[in-house]
Short mmCIF file of C-alpha atoms in Angstrom, two decimals:
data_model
loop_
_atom_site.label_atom_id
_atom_site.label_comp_id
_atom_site.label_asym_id
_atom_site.label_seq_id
_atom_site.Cartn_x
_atom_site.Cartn_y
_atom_site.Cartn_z
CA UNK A 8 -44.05 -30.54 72.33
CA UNK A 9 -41.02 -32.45 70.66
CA UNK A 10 -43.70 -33.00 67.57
CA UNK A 11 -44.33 -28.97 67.43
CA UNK A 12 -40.31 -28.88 67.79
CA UNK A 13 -39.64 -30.97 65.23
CA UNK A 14 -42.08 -29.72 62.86
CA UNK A 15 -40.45 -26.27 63.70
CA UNK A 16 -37.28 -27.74 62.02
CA UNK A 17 -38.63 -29.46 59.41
CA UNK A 18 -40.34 -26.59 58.37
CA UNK A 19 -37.19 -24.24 58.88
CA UNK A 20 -34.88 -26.89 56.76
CA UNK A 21 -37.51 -26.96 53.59
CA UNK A 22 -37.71 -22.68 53.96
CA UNK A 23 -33.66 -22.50 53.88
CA UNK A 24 -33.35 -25.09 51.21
CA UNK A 25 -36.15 -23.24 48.92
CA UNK A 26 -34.43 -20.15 49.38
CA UNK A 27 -30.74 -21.54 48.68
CA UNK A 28 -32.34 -23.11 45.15
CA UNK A 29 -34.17 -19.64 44.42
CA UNK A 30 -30.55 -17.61 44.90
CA UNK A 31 -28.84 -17.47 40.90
CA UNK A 32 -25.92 -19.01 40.50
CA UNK A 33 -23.06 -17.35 38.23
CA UNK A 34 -22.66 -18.31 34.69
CA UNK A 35 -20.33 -17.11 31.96
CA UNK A 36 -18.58 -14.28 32.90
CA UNK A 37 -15.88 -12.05 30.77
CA UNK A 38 -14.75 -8.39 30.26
CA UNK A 39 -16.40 -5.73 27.78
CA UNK A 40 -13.57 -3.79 26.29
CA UNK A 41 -13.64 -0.68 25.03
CA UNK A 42 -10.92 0.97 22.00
CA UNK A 43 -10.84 4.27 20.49
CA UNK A 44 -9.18 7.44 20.61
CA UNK A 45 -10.04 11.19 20.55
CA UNK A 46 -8.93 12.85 17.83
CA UNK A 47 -8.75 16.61 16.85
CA UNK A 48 -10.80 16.07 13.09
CA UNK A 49 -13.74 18.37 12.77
CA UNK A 50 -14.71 16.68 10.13
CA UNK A 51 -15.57 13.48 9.11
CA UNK A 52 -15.87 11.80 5.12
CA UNK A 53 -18.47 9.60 3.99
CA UNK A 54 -20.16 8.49 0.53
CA UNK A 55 -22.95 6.93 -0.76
CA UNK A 56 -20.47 5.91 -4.11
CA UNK A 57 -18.94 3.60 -1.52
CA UNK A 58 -18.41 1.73 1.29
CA UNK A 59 -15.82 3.42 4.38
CA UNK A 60 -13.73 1.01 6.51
CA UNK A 61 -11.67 3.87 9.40
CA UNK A 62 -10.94 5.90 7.05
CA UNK A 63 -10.35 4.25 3.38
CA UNK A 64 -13.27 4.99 1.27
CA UNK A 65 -13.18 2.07 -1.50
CA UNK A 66 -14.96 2.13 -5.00
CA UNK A 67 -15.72 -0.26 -7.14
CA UNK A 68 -15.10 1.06 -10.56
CA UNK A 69 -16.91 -2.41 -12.22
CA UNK A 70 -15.57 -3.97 -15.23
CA UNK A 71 -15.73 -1.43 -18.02
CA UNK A 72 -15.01 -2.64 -21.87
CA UNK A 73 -12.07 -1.09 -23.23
CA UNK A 74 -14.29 0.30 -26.22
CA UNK A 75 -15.79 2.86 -23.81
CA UNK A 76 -12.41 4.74 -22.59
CA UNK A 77 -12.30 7.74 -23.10
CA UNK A 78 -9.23 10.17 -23.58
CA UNK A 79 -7.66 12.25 -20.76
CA UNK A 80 -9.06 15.32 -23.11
CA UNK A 81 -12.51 14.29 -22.81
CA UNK A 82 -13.44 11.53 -20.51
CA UNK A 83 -17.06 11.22 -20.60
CA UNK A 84 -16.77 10.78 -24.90
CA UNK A 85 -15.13 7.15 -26.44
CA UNK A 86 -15.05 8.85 -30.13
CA UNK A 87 -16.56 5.75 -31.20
CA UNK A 88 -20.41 5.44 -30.52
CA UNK A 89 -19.95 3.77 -26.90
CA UNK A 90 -20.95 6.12 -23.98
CA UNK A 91 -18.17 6.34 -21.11
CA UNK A 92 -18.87 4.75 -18.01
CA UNK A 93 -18.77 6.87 -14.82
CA UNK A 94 -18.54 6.19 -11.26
CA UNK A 95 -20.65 8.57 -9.35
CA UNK A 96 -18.21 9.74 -6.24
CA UNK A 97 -20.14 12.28 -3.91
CA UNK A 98 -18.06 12.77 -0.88
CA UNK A 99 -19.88 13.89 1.95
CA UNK A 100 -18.20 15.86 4.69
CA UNK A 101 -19.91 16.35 8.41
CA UNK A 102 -18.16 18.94 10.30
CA UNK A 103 -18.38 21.19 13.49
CA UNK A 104 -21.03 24.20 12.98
CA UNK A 105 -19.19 27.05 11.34
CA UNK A 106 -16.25 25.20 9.83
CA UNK A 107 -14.74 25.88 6.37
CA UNK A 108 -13.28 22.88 4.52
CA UNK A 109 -11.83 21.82 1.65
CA UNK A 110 -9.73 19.21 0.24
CA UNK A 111 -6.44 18.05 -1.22
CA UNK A 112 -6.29 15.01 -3.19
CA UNK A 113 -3.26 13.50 -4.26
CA UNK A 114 -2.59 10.29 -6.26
CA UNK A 115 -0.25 7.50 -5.26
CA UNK A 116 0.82 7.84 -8.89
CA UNK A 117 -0.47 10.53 -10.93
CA UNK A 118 -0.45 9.62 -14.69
CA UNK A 119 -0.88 13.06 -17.05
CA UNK A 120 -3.93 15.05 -15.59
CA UNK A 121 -4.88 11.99 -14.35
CA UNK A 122 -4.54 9.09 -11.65
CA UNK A 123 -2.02 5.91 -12.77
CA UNK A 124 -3.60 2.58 -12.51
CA UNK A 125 -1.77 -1.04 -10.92
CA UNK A 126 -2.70 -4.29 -12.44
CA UNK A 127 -2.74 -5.94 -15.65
CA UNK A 128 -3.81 -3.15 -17.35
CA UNK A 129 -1.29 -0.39 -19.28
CA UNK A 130 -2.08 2.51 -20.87
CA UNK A 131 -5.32 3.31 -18.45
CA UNK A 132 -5.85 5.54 -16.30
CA UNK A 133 -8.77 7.13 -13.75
CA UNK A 134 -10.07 10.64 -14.60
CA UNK A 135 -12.06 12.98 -12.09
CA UNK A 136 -14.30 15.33 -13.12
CA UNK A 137 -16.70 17.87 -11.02
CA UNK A 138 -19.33 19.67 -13.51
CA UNK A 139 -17.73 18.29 -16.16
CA UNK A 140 -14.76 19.74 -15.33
CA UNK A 141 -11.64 17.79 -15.37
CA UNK A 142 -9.59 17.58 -11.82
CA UNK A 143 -5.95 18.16 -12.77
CA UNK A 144 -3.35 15.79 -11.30
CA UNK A 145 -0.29 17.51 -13.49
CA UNK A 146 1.01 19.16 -10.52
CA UNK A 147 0.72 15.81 -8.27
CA UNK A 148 -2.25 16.80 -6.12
CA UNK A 149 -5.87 18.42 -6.63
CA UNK A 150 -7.27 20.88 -4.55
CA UNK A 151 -11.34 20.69 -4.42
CA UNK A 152 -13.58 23.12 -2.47
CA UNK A 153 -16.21 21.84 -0.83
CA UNK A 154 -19.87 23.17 -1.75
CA UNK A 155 -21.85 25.50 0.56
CA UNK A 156 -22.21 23.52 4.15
CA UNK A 157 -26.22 22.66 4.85
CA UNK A 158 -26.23 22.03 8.56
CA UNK A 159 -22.69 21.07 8.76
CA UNK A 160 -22.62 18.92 5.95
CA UNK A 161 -21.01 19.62 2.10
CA UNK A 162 -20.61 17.96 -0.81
CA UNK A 163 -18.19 17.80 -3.38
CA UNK A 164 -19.64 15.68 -6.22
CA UNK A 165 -16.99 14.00 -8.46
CA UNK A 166 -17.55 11.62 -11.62
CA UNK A 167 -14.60 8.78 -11.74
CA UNK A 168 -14.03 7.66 -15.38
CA UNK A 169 -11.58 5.03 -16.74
CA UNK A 170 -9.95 6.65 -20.00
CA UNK A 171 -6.99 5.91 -22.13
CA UNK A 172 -3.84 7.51 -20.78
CA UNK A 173 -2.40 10.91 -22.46
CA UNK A 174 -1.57 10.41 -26.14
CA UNK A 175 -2.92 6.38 -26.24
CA UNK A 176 -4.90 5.34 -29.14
CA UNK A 177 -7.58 2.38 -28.11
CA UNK A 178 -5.37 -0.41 -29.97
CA UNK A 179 -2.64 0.77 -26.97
CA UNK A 180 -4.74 -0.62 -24.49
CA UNK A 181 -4.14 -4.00 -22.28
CA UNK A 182 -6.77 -5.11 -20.47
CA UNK A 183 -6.97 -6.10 -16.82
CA UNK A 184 -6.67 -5.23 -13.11
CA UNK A 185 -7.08 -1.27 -13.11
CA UNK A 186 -7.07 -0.44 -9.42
CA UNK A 187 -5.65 3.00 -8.11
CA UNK A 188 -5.31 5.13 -4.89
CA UNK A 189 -5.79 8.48 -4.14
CA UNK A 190 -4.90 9.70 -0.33
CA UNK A 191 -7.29 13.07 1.13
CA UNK A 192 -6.86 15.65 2.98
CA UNK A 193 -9.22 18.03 4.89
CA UNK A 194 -8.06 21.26 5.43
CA UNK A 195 -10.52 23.56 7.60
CA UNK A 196 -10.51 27.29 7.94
#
């Protein structure tokens, strides 16, 4: 009997002890956080031209040679065998089914039609065109329309261009940094 008994216990200890190794024990522990907001855009901008950090699309315009600026009159033609160099810009708007859109643009400095550059460079500037159109900065801010909406999306295809600034011959050019900003806004119907 006290050999059943203590087998009993011996068996009862090893069955506890197995199950108090196979319980987990707690490792690493933390907090996921979660940030945002709700906002009332119906609308949101993207591009393949560039890459979109919130909301600040950036472009990289490349190094260009000062031989291929064109003039504020014509920015896709140098005048002097060299083909201008554009930047395609398609902006690509997703909104809400059944909104109307369209867009202001206006320059942190405007420079003649076009948009003033910062940097080592002087007498530059950045020219938009859509269908070879040129986008007119005179007034201090563009208004685009946006193409016909496919399933909520539109695009409003631009061409960026550096060109000489109004009335600057090519020997009035300084090269360097050309970098310029232009804020957007969506207005919807």
């Amino acid at each position: 009997m006290k050999k059943l008994v203590l087998s009993l216990a011996v068996l009862s200890a090893l069955g506890a002890a197995s199950i108090a190794q196979a319980a987990p024990a707690d490792g690493a522990k933390g907090l996921i956080k979660f940030t945002g907001a709700i906002n009332a855009d119906t609308c949101v901008l993207s591009s393949p031209s560039g890459t979109i950090a919130g909301k600040t699309l950036t472009v990289d315009m490349n190094e260009v040679p000062a031989a291929s600026l064109g003039s504020e009159e014509s920015p896709t033609t140098t005048g002097n065998g060299l083909t201008a160099e554009a930047k395609d810009l398609d902006l690509d708007i997703q909104c809400a089914t059944g909104t109307k859109v369209s867009m202001t643009l206006t320059p942190s400095a405007p420079s003649g039609k076009g948009i003033a550059v910062q940097g080592g460079a002087k007498n530059v500037q950045i020219m938009l065109t859509r269908d070879g159109s040129v986008v007119d900065f005179t007034s201090g801010s563009a208004d685009i329309a946006a193409n016909a909406a496919v399933e909520g999306k539109f695009r409003v295809p631009l061409k960026a261009y550096y060109t000489r600034a109004a009335g600057k011959a090519l020997a009035d050019v300084t090269i360097g940094q050309a970098n310029a900003t232009v804020n957007y806004v969506l207005k919807y119907e």
